[in-house]
Amino acid sequence: MKRILALDGGGIRGVFTLEVLLRMETLLREHYKTLNLANAEKFVLRDHFDFFAGTSTGAIIATCLCWGMPVQRVLDMYVDEGRMMFDPLPWYNLKKYLFARFSPIKLTEMLKSLYLEEIEDRLCKNREKEDQCGNDREVDRHGQDHDDVTDSEEDTIVVKDGKKYRAAKLGSKLLLNERDGSGGRKFLLVVVRNATTGSAWPLTNNPDAKYNDLKRPDCNLKIPLWKLVRASTAAPTYFPEEVVQLGDTKSIFVDGSITPYTNPAVIAALTAILPGYCINWPTGPENIRLVSVGTIQFSSELRGKIPFMRRLLKLRHKGDPTPIEVKNPALWLGYNAKQVPDALLQGTAWQQDYLCRCLGQPMFGEQIDSEVGDLLHDPLLFPGAWFSYVRYNRSYKKKELEEVLRGDPRLANIDAVDGMPRLREIGQQYAEENVKLWHLI
């Protein structure tokens, strides 16, 4: 059986995802121990899943897991570096009000340090300066400062403990698992939006894909991993865009969450199955298991009262007797500016989940809605199922929503770094109650 792990976008709420993944990894590690498999103690999710897909914060996590990192290391990174990821620009910086609220510099530095691959000495000749002090540092072949983000950074050499590394690209053999060949190929899909073309770009490391031909000057496999992942997290108004130059083509990439694939489960499954994507896995619930993990859904329904808006509507200019009639003053411009994007993101994630339950054989998941239920036991859907499907996510609505947000109203925001302890608690409780071994094997 081939297995796909798809991870939603959602900013710092990715710690919920990671708590679920930690439970999955623990259960699977214990399972493999009972089978007396070699290296079961060192088991990571890369040993079990064949395809990792992620959008935005899900792209960070998916890439780390496909790279071979244990979940605990990624979770520790979020907890320790979460505040650094959301590094606010100072109040006097006009970019904060005109373009993006957060600086990408520290996030970029973190991503660049994650995806490095060792290179042989013969590839480093004449491309670096010796570090006489033995400290980690970066010098590219042109002697440029590594903090200056340029297209030549993909050739940057990093010296650590006498070993030489360079930034891994999407086409890395280490990522694809072709260095030793054990366990078969490992595929990665990262969703970005190409603002230059106005289209969703789900990019994979599949060397057989149409636009991954190394003979092409604009081959996608040449994109540095850190740059691709940073692009998938470039949420408009939060972070600035990422510019990628491939051959003569320059593209402006932004967050994949503003595509139909903020939940990348469907596009991951289609990429594995449809002939055009050149992976061509055989279909059927017994052949493909798709596990999708969300980042908590906080309903975008109207909540609370806005008494100041009612008072404001009663104000009149002395010479204007025209009455102002508003049926629902809660739906004012400021509310819509904040809530409409959230509602659209939630709607697309919900739709992708719904489609997966119709295209596949659902094994576990919350209720879709009160009309169709959860579709877990609908025999009409199963005969032509392309895959078996598990969806982990926690939804909050109405009174339950008000209760969980009463303690921290910002908890639903993607930059709620102060809410990480509570988000982790929610994830731990959800994972303990809902993640089962039989969902995964």
CSV table of C-alpha atoms in Angstrom, one decimal:
chain,number,residue,atom,x,y,z
A,1,MET,CA,0.0,0.0,0.0
A,2,LYS,CA,1.1,3.5,-0.8
A,3,ARG,CA,0.5,6.2,1.8
A,4,ILE,CA,0.0,10.0,1.4
A,5,LEU,CA,0.2,12.5,4.3
A,6,ALA,CA,-1.4,15.9,3.5
A,7,LEU,CA,-1.1,18.9,5.8
A,8,ASP,CA,-3.3,22.0,5.8
A,9,GLY,CA,-2.2,25.7,6.1
A,10,GLY,CA,-2.9,27.6,9.2
A,11,GLY,CA,0.1,29.5,10.5
A,12,ILE,CA,1.1,28.9,14.1
A,13,ARG,CA,-1.8,26.6,14.5
A,14,GLY,CA,0.5,24.0,12.9
A,15,VAL,CA,1.4,23.0,16.5
A,16,PHE,CA,-2.1,21.3,16.6
A,17,THR,CA,-1.1,19.4,13.4
A,18,LEU,CA,2.3,18.5,15.0
A,19,GLU,CA,0.6,17.1,18.2
A,20,VAL,CA,-1.5,14.9,16.0
A,21,LEU,CA,1.5,13.8,14.0
A,22,LEU,CA,3.4,13.1,17.2
A,23,ARG,CA,0.7,10.7,18.3
A,24,MET,CA,0.7,9.0,14.8
A,25,GLU,CA,4.5,8.6,14.9
A,26,THR,CA,4.4,7.2,18.5
A,27,LEU,CA,1.7,4.6,17.6
A,28,LEU,CA,3.5,3.5,14.4
A,29,ARG,CA,6.9,3.3,16.2
A,30,GLU,CA,5.4,1.0,18.8
A,31,HIS,CA,3.7,-1.0,16.1
A,32,TYR,CA,7.0,-1.6,14.2
A,33,LYS,CA,8.7,-2.5,17.5
A,34,THR,CA,6.3,-5.4,17.9
A,35,LEU,CA,7.2,-6.6,14.5
A,36,ASN,CA,10.9,-6.6,15.6
A,37,LEU,CA,11.9,-4.5,12.6
A,38,ALA,CA,15.4,-3.2,12.4
A,39,ASN,CA,15.9,0.4,13.5
A,40,ALA,CA,12.3,0.6,14.9
A,41,GLU,CA,13.6,2.8,17.7
A,42,LYS,CA,14.7,5.4,15.1
A,43,PHE,CA,11.4,5.2,13.2
A,44,VAL,CA,10.1,8.4,11.7
A,45,LEU,CA,7.0,9.1,9.5
A,46,ARG,CA,9.2,9.1,6.4
A,47,ASP,CA,9.6,5.4,7.0
A,48,HIS,CA,5.9,4.8,6.7
A,49,PHE,CA,4.6,7.4,4.2
A,50,ASP,CA,5.5,7.6,0.6
A,51,PHE,CA,4.1,11.1,-0.3
A,52,PHE,CA,4.1,14.3,1.7
A,53,ALA,CA,2.0,17.3,0.7
A,54,GLY,CA,1.7,20.6,2.5
A,55,THR,CA,0.5,24.2,2.1
A,56,SER,CA,1.8,27.2,4.0
A,57,THR,CA,2.7,26.0,7.6
A,58,GLY,CA,1.8,22.5,6.3
A,59,ALA,CA,4.6,22.9,3.7
A,60,ILE,CA,7.2,23.6,6.4
A,61,ILE,CA,6.1,20.5,8.3
A,62,ALA,CA,5.7,18.2,5.2
A,63,THR,CA,9.1,19.2,3.9
A,64,CYS,CA,10.8,18.5,7.3
A,65,LEU,CA,9.1,15.1,7.5
A,66,CYS,CA,10.0,14.2,3.9
A,67,TRP,CA,13.5,15.2,4.7
A,68,GLY,CA,13.5,12.6,7.5
A,69,MET,CA,13.1,14.7,10.6
A,70,PRO,CA,11.3,13.2,13.6
A,71,VAL,CA,8.0,15.0,14.6
A,72,GLN,CA,9.4,16.0,18.0
A,73,ARG,CA,12.2,17.9,16.4
A,74,VAL,CA,9.8,19.9,14.2
A,75,LEU,CA,7.4,20.5,17.2
A,76,ASP,CA,10.3,21.8,19.3
A,77,MET,CA,11.3,24.1,16.4
A,78,TYR,CA,7.8,25.6,16.4
A,79,VAL,CA,7.7,26.0,20.1
A,80,ASP,CA,11.2,27.5,20.4
A,81,GLU,CA,11.2,29.5,17.2
A,82,GLY,CA,7.5,30.3,16.7
A,83,ARG,CA,7.8,33.9,17.9
A,84,MET,CA,10.8,34.4,15.7
A,85,MET,CA,8.9,33.1,12.7
A,86,PHE,CA,6.4,35.9,13.2
A,87,ASP,CA,8.9,38.7,13.6
A,88,PRO,CA,6.9,42.0,13.5
A,89,LEU,CA,8.2,45.0,11.6
A,90,PRO,CA,8.7,48.0,13.9
A,91,TRP,CA,5.8,50.5,14.0
A,92,TYR,CA,7.8,53.2,12.1
A,93,ASN,CA,8.5,51.0,9.1
A,94,LEU,CA,6.0,51.9,6.4
A,95,LYS,CA,6.2,48.4,4.9
A,96,LYS,CA,4.2,47.3,7.9
A,97,TYR,CA,1.2,49.3,6.8
A,98,LEU,CA,1.6,49.1,3.0
A,99,PHE,CA,2.8,45.5,2.3
A,100,ALA,CA,3.4,43.0,5.1
A,101,ARG,CA,3.3,43.1,8.9
A,102,PHE,CA,6.1,40.6,9.5
A,103,SER,CA,9.7,40.5,8.4
A,104,PRO,CA,10.7,37.3,6.5
A,105,ILE,CA,14.4,37.5,7.4
A,106,LYS,CA,14.5,35.3,10.5
A,107,LEU,CA,12.0,32.8,9.0
A,108,THR,CA,14.2,32.6,5.9
A,109,GLU,CA,17.4,32.0,7.9
A,110,MET,CA,15.7,29.2,9.8
A,111,LEU,CA,14.5,27.5,6.6
A,112,LYS,CA,17.9,27.8,5.0
A,113,SER,CA,19.5,26.1,8.0
A,114,LEU,CA,17.0,23.1,7.8
A,115,TYR,CA,17.4,21.9,4.3
A,116,LEU,CA,21.2,21.4,3.7
A,117,GLU,CA,22.9,18.5,2.0
A,118,GLU,CA,26.5,17.6,2.3
A,119,ILE,CA,28.7,18.0,-0.8
A,120,GLU,CA,31.9,16.5,-1.8
A,121,ASP,CA,35.2,18.4,-1.6
A,122,ARG,CA,35.7,18.4,-5.4
A,123,LEU,CA,32.5,20.4,-5.7
A,124,CYS,CA,33.7,23.0,-3.3
A,125,LYS,CA,37.0,23.9,-4.9
A,126,ASN,CA,37.3,27.6,-5.7
A,127,ARG,CA,33.8,28.3,-4.3
A,128,GLU,CA,34.5,29.1,-0.7
A,129,LYS,CA,36.9,30.8,1.7
A,130,GLU,CA,38.5,28.7,4.4
A,131,ASP,CA,37.1,29.3,7.9
A,132,GLN,CA,40.2,29.6,10.0
A,133,CYS,CA,38.2,30.0,13.2
A,134,GLY,CA,36.1,26.9,12.8
A,135,ASN,CA,32.8,28.8,13.1
A,136,ASP,CA,29.7,28.2,11.0
A,137,ARG,CA,29.5,30.7,8.2
A,138,GLU,CA,28.3,31.2,4.7
A,139,VAL,CA,30.2,32.5,1.7
A,140,ASP,CA,29.0,32.2,-1.8
A,141,ARG,CA,31.2,31.9,-4.9
A,142,HIS,CA,31.0,35.6,-5.5
A,143,GLY,CA,31.9,36.6,-2.0
A,144,GLN,CA,28.4,38.1,-1.4
A,145,ASP,CA,27.0,38.4,2.1
A,146,HIS,CA,24.6,35.5,2.9
A,147,ASP,CA,22.0,37.9,4.3
A,148,ASP,CA,21.6,39.6,0.9
A,149,VAL,CA,18.8,37.5,-0.7
A,150,THR,CA,19.9,36.9,-4.3
A,151,ASP,CA,19.4,34.2,-6.9
A,152,SER,CA,23.0,33.0,-6.4
A,153,GLU,CA,22.2,31.9,-2.9
A,154,GLU,CA,21.3,28.4,-4.1
A,155,ASP,CA,25.1,28.0,-4.6
A,156,THR,CA,25.9,29.1,-1.1
A,157,ILE,CA,28.4,26.9,0.8
A,158,VAL,CA,27.9,26.3,4.5
A,159,VAL,CA,30.9,25.0,6.6
A,160,LYS,CA,30.0,23.1,9.7
A,161,ASP,CA,32.4,21.0,11.8
A,162,GLY,CA,34.8,20.7,8.8
A,163,LYS,CA,32.0,19.5,6.5
A,164,LYS,CA,30.7,21.4,3.6
A,165,TYR,CA,27.0,21.8,2.8
A,166,ARG,CA,24.8,23.6,0.3
A,167,ALA,CA,21.2,24.5,0.1
A,168,ALA,CA,19.2,21.5,-1.1
A,169,LYS,CA,17.0,22.0,-4.1
A,170,LEU,CA,13.6,20.5,-4.8
A,171,GLY,CA,15.4,17.9,-7.0
A,172,SER,CA,17.6,16.7,-4.1
A,173,LYS,CA,18.3,13.0,-4.2
A,174,LEU,CA,18.3,13.0,-0.4
A,175,LEU,CA,14.7,14.3,-0.4
A,176,LEU,CA,13.7,11.8,-3.1
A,177,ASN,CA,15.4,9.0,-1.2
A,178,GLU,CA,17.5,7.9,-4.1
A,179,ARG,CA,20.9,7.9,-2.3
A,180,ASP,CA,20.5,4.5,-0.9
A,181,GLY,CA,17.3,3.4,-2.5
A,182,SER,CA,15.8,1.8,0.6
A,183,GLY,CA,12.1,2.4,1.1
A,184,GLY,CA,11.5,3.6,-2.5
A,185,ARG,CA,11.0,7.1,-3.7
A,186,LYS,CA,9.6,9.7,-1.3
A,187,PHE,CA,7.5,12.4,-3.0
A,188,LEU,CA,7.0,16.0,-1.8
A,189,LEU,CA,4.3,18.4,-3.0
A,190,VAL,CA,4.4,22.0,-1.9
A,191,VAL,CA,1.5,24.4,-2.9
A,192,VAL,CA,2.3,28.0,-3.9
A,193,ARG,CA,0.4,30.6,-5.8
A,194,ASN,CA,2.2,32.1,-8.8
A,195,ALA,CA,1.0,35.7,-8.6
A,196,THR,CA,2.7,36.4,-11.9
A,197,THR,CA,0.5,33.9,-13.8
A,198,GLY,CA,-2.4,34.1,-11.4
A,199,SER,CA,-2.5,30.4,-10.9
A,200,ALA,CA,-2.0,27.7,-8.3
A,201,TRP,CA,1.3,25.8,-8.6
A,202,PRO,CA,1.4,22.5,-6.8
A,203,LEU,CA,5.1,21.7,-7.2
A,204,THR,CA,6.6,18.2,-6.7
A,205,ASN,CA,10.0,16.6,-6.6
A,206,ASN,CA,9.0,13.9,-9.0
A,207,PRO,CA,11.8,13.8,-11.6
A,208,ASP,CA,9.4,12.4,-14.2
A,209,ALA,CA,7.0,15.3,-14.1
A,210,LYS,CA,6.6,17.4,-17.2
A,211,TYR,CA,8.1,20.6,-15.8
A,212,ASN,CA,10.9,18.8,-13.8
A,213,ASP,CA,13.0,18.0,-16.9
A,214,LEU,CA,16.5,19.0,-16.0
A,215,LYS,CA,17.1,20.0,-19.7
A,216,ARG,CA,14.6,22.8,-19.2
A,217,PRO,CA,16.2,26.1,-18.2
A,218,ASP,CA,13.1,26.7,-16.0
A,219,CYS,CA,13.1,23.2,-14.4
A,220,ASN,CA,11.3,23.4,-11.1
A,221,LEU,CA,13.7,20.9,-9.5
A,222,LYS,CA,16.3,23.8,-9.5
A,223,ILE,CA,14.3,25.8,-6.9
A,224,PRO,CA,16.0,25.8,-3.5
A,225,LEU,CA,13.8,24.0,-1.0
A,226,TRP,CA,14.0,26.9,1.5
A,227,LYS,CA,12.8,29.4,-1.1
A,228,LEU,CA,9.9,27.2,-2.2
A,229,VAL,CA,8.8,26.6,1.4
A,230,ARG,CA,9.1,30.3,2.3
A,231,ALA,CA,7.0,31.1,-0.8
A,232,SER,CA,4.3,28.7,0.4
A,233,THR,CA,4.1,30.6,3.7
A,234,ALA,CA,4.1,34.1,2.1
A,235,ALA,CA,0.6,35.0,3.3
A,236,PRO,CA,-0.4,38.4,1.8
A,237,THR,CA,-0.5,41.2,4.4
A,238,TYR,CA,1.5,38.9,6.8
A,239,PHE,CA,4.7,38.2,4.8
A,240,PRO,CA,6.1,39.6,1.6
A,241,GLU,CA,6.2,37.6,-1.6
A,242,GLU,CA,9.1,35.4,-2.7
A,243,VAL,CA,10.7,35.9,-6.1
A,244,VAL,CA,12.0,32.9,-7.9
A,245,GLN,CA,14.2,33.1,-11.0
A,246,LEU,CA,14.4,30.0,-13.3
A,247,GLY,CA,16.2,30.6,-16.5
A,248,ASP,CA,14.8,33.7,-18.1
A,249,THR,CA,11.6,33.3,-16.2
A,250,LYS,CA,11.0,35.3,-13.0
A,251,SER,CA,7.9,34.4,-10.9
A,252,ILE,CA,6.4,36.0,-7.9
A,253,PHE,CA,5.2,33.3,-5.5
A,254,VAL,CA,2.8,33.8,-2.5
A,255,ASP,CA,1.1,31.6,0.0
A,256,GLY,CA,-0.5,28.5,-1.3
A,257,SER,CA,-3.4,29.0,1.1
A,258,ILE,CA,-5.0,31.5,-1.3
A,259,THR,CA,-5.4,28.7,-3.9
A,260,PRO,CA,-8.1,26.0,-3.8
A,261,TYR,CA,-5.5,23.8,-2.0
A,262,THR,CA,-5.2,25.3,1.5
A,263,ASN,CA,-6.1,21.6,2.3
A,264,PRO,CA,-3.8,19.8,-0.2
A,265,ALA,CA,-5.4,16.4,0.2
A,266,VAL,CA,-7.2,16.2,-3.2
A,267,ILE,CA,-4.4,17.6,-5.3
A,268,ALA,CA,-2.0,15.2,-3.6
A,269,ALA,CA,-4.2,12.2,-4.4
A,270,LEU,CA,-4.7,13.4,-8.0
A,271,THR,CA,-1.0,14.0,-8.4
A,272,ALA,CA,-0.3,10.4,-7.3
A,273,ILE,CA,-3.0,8.9,-9.6
A,274,LEU,CA,-3.6,10.9,-12.8
A,275,PRO,CA,-1.3,10.0,-15.8
A,276,GLY,CA,-0.4,13.6,-16.5
A,277,TYR,CA,1.6,13.8,-13.2
A,278,CYS,CA,3.6,10.7,-14.1
A,279,ILE,CA,3.5,8.9,-10.8
A,280,ASN,CA,0.7,6.6,-11.8
A,281,TRP,CA,-0.1,4.7,-8.6
A,282,PRO,CA,-2.9,2.1,-9.0
A,283,THR,CA,-6.1,3.2,-7.4
A,284,GLY,CA,-8.3,1.5,-4.8
A,285,PRO,CA,-8.8,1.7,-1.0
A,286,GLU,CA,-6.4,-1.3,-0.7
A,287,ASN,CA,-3.7,0.5,-2.7
A,288,ILE,CA,-3.6,4.1,-1.4
A,289,ARG,CA,-4.2,5.4,2.1
A,290,LEU,CA,-4.6,9.2,2.3
A,291,VAL,CA,-4.3,10.8,5.7
A,292,SER,CA,-5.1,14.5,5.9
A,293,VAL,CA,-4.5,16.7,9.0
A,294,GLY,CA,-6.0,20.1,9.6
A,295,THR,CA,-5.0,23.1,11.8
A,296,ILE,CA,-8.3,23.5,13.8
A,297,GLN,CA,-11.3,25.1,12.2
A,298,PHE,CA,-12.7,28.1,14.1
A,299,SER,CA,-16.1,28.9,12.5
A,300,SER,CA,-16.3,32.2,10.7
A,301,GLU,CA,-20.0,32.6,11.8
A,302,LEU,CA,-21.2,35.9,13.3
A,303,ARG,CA,-20.5,36.1,17.0
A,304,GLY,CA,-20.8,38.7,19.7
A,305,LYS,CA,-22.3,42.2,19.5
A,306,ILE,CA,-20.9,45.4,18.3
A,307,PRO,CA,-22.8,48.1,20.3
A,308,PHE,CA,-20.5,50.9,19.2
A,309,MET,CA,-21.5,50.3,15.6
A,310,ARG,CA,-25.2,50.8,16.5
A,311,ARG,CA,-24.4,54.1,18.2
A,312,LEU,CA,-22.3,55.2,15.3
A,313,LEU,CA,-25.1,54.6,12.9
A,314,LYS,CA,-27.3,56.9,14.9
A,315,LEU,CA,-25.0,59.8,14.3
A,316,ARG,CA,-26.2,62.3,11.7
A,317,HIS,CA,-24.6,65.2,10.0
A,318,LYS,CA,-26.7,68.3,10.9
A,319,GLY,CA,-27.7,68.9,7.3
A,320,ASP,CA,-28.4,65.3,6.4
A,321,PRO,CA,-31.8,64.0,7.6
A,322,THR,CA,-31.4,60.7,5.5
A,323,PRO,CA,-31.8,57.7,7.8
A,324,ILE,CA,-29.2,55.0,7.8
A,325,GLU,CA,-30.8,51.6,7.8
A,326,VAL,CA,-28.6,48.5,8.3
A,327,LYS,CA,-30.3,45.2,9.1
A,328,ASN,CA,-27.1,43.7,10.6
A,329,PRO,CA,-24.6,46.3,11.8
A,330,ALA,CA,-22.1,43.5,12.6
A,331,LEU,CA,-21.5,43.1,8.9
A,332,TRP,CA,-19.6,46.4,8.6
A,333,LEU,CA,-16.6,47.0,6.4
A,334,GLY,CA,-14.0,46.2,9.1
A,335,TYR,CA,-15.7,42.9,9.9
A,336,ASN,CA,-15.9,41.8,6.3
A,337,ALA,CA,-12.3,42.8,5.6
A,338,LYS,CA,-11.2,40.4,8.3
A,339,GLN,CA,-13.8,37.6,8.1
A,340,VAL,CA,-14.4,37.2,4.4
A,341,PRO,CA,-10.8,35.8,3.7
A,342,ASP,CA,-11.2,33.5,6.7
A,343,ALA,CA,-14.6,32.3,5.4
A,344,LEU,CA,-13.1,31.6,1.9
A,345,LEU,CA,-10.2,29.7,3.4
A,346,GLN,CA,-12.5,27.6,5.6
A,347,GLY,CA,-14.8,27.0,2.6
A,348,THR,CA,-12.1,25.6,0.4
A,349,ALA,CA,-10.6,23.4,3.1
A,350,TRP,CA,-14.1,22.0,3.8
A,351,GLN,CA,-14.7,21.4,0.1
A,352,GLN,CA,-11.4,19.5,-0.3
A,353,ASP,CA,-12.4,17.3,2.6
A,354,TYR,CA,-15.8,16.7,1.2
A,355,LEU,CA,-14.4,15.8,-2.2
A,356,CYS,CA,-12.0,13.3,-0.6
A,357,ARG,CA,-14.9,11.6,1.1
A,358,CYS,CA,-16.7,11.3,-2.2
A,359,LEU,CA,-13.7,10.2,-4.3
A,360,GLY,CA,-12.3,7.9,-1.6
A,361,GLN,CA,-13.5,5.5,1.1
A,362,PRO,CA,-13.7,7.5,4.3
A,363,MET,CA,-12.5,5.7,7.4
A,364,PHE,CA,-12.6,8.6,9.9
A,365,GLY,CA,-13.5,12.2,10.1
A,366,GLU,CA,-15.8,14.8,11.6
A,367,GLN,CA,-19.3,15.4,10.3
A,368,ILE,CA,-19.4,17.2,7.0
A,369,ASP,CA,-22.7,18.9,7.9
A,370,SER,CA,-26.0,18.0,9.4
A,371,GLU,CA,-27.5,17.0,6.1
A,372,VAL,CA,-25.0,14.5,4.7
A,373,GLY,CA,-23.4,13.5,8.0
A,374,ASP,CA,-19.8,12.1,7.9
A,375,LEU,CA,-20.2,9.7,4.9
A,376,LEU,CA,-18.3,7.0,6.7
A,377,HIS,CA,-20.9,4.3,6.2
A,378,ASP,CA,-22.4,5.2,2.8
A,379,PRO,CA,-22.1,2.1,0.6
A,380,LEU,CA,-23.0,4.1,-2.6
A,381,LEU,CA,-19.6,5.8,-2.4
A,382,PHE,CA,-17.3,2.8,-1.9
A,383,PRO,CA,-17.4,0.7,-5.1
A,384,GLY,CA,-15.4,3.2,-7.2
A,385,ALA,CA,-13.2,4.6,-4.4
A,386,TRP,CA,-9.7,5.7,-5.5
A,387,PHE,CA,-8.2,5.5,-2.0
A,388,SER,CA,-9.0,5.0,1.6
A,389,TYR,CA,-9.2,8.3,3.5
A,390,VAL,CA,-8.7,9.6,7.1
A,391,ARG,CA,-9.3,13.2,8.1
A,392,TYR,CA,-8.0,14.6,11.4
A,393,ASN,CA,-9.2,18.0,12.4
A,394,ARG,CA,-11.0,19.8,15.3
A,395,SER,CA,-13.9,22.2,14.6
A,396,TYR,CA,-15.3,24.8,17.0
A,397,LYS,CA,-18.8,26.3,16.5
A,398,LYS,CA,-21.3,28.3,18.4
A,399,LYS,CA,-21.1,28.0,22.2
A,400,GLU,CA,-18.1,25.8,22.1
A,401,LEU,CA,-16.4,28.4,19.9
A,402,GLU,CA,-17.2,31.3,22.2
A,403,GLU,CA,-15.9,29.3,25.2
A,404,VAL,CA,-12.6,28.4,23.7
A,405,LEU,CA,-12.0,32.0,22.4
A,406,ARG,CA,-13.1,33.6,25.7
A,407,GLY,CA,-9.7,32.7,27.2
A,408,ASP,CA,-7.8,34.1,24.2
A,409,PRO,CA,-9.7,35.8,21.5
A,410,ARG,CA,-6.7,35.8,19.2
A,411,LEU,CA,-6.4,32.0,19.3
A,412,ALA,CA,-8.0,31.7,15.9
A,413,ASN,CA,-5.4,34.0,14.2
A,414,ILE,CA,-2.6,32.4,12.3
A,415,ASP,CA,0.0,34.5,14.2
A,416,ALA,CA,-1.3,33.7,17.7
A,417,VAL,CA,2.1,32.7,19.1
A,418,ASP,CA,1.0,33.4,22.7
A,419,GLY,CA,-1.7,30.8,22.2
A,420,MET,CA,0.7,27.9,21.4
A,421,PRO,CA,0.3,26.2,24.8
A,422,ARG,CA,-3.5,26.1,24.4
A,423,LEU,CA,-3.3,25.0,20.8
A,424,ARG,CA,-1.0,22.2,21.9
A,425,GLU,CA,-3.4,21.1,24.7
A,426,ILE,CA,-6.2,21.0,22.1
A,427,GLY,CA,-4.0,18.9,19.8
A,428,GLN,CA,-2.9,16.5,22.5
A,429,GLN,CA,-6.4,15.9,23.7
A,430,TYR,CA,-7.8,15.4,20.2
A,431,ALA,CA,-4.9,13.1,19.2
A,432,GLU,CA,-5.3,10.9,22.3
A,433,GLU,CA,-9.0,10.5,21.7
A,434,ASN,CA,-9.1,10.1,17.9
A,435,VAL,CA,-5.8,8.9,16.3
A,436,LYS,CA,-5.9,5.1,16.0
A,437,LEU,CA,-3.3,2.7,14.6
A,438,TRP,CA,-5.8,1.0,12.3
A,439,HIS,CA,-6.3,4.4,10.6
A,440,LEU,CA,-2.7,4.4,9.5
A,441,ILE,CA,-1.8,0.8,8.5
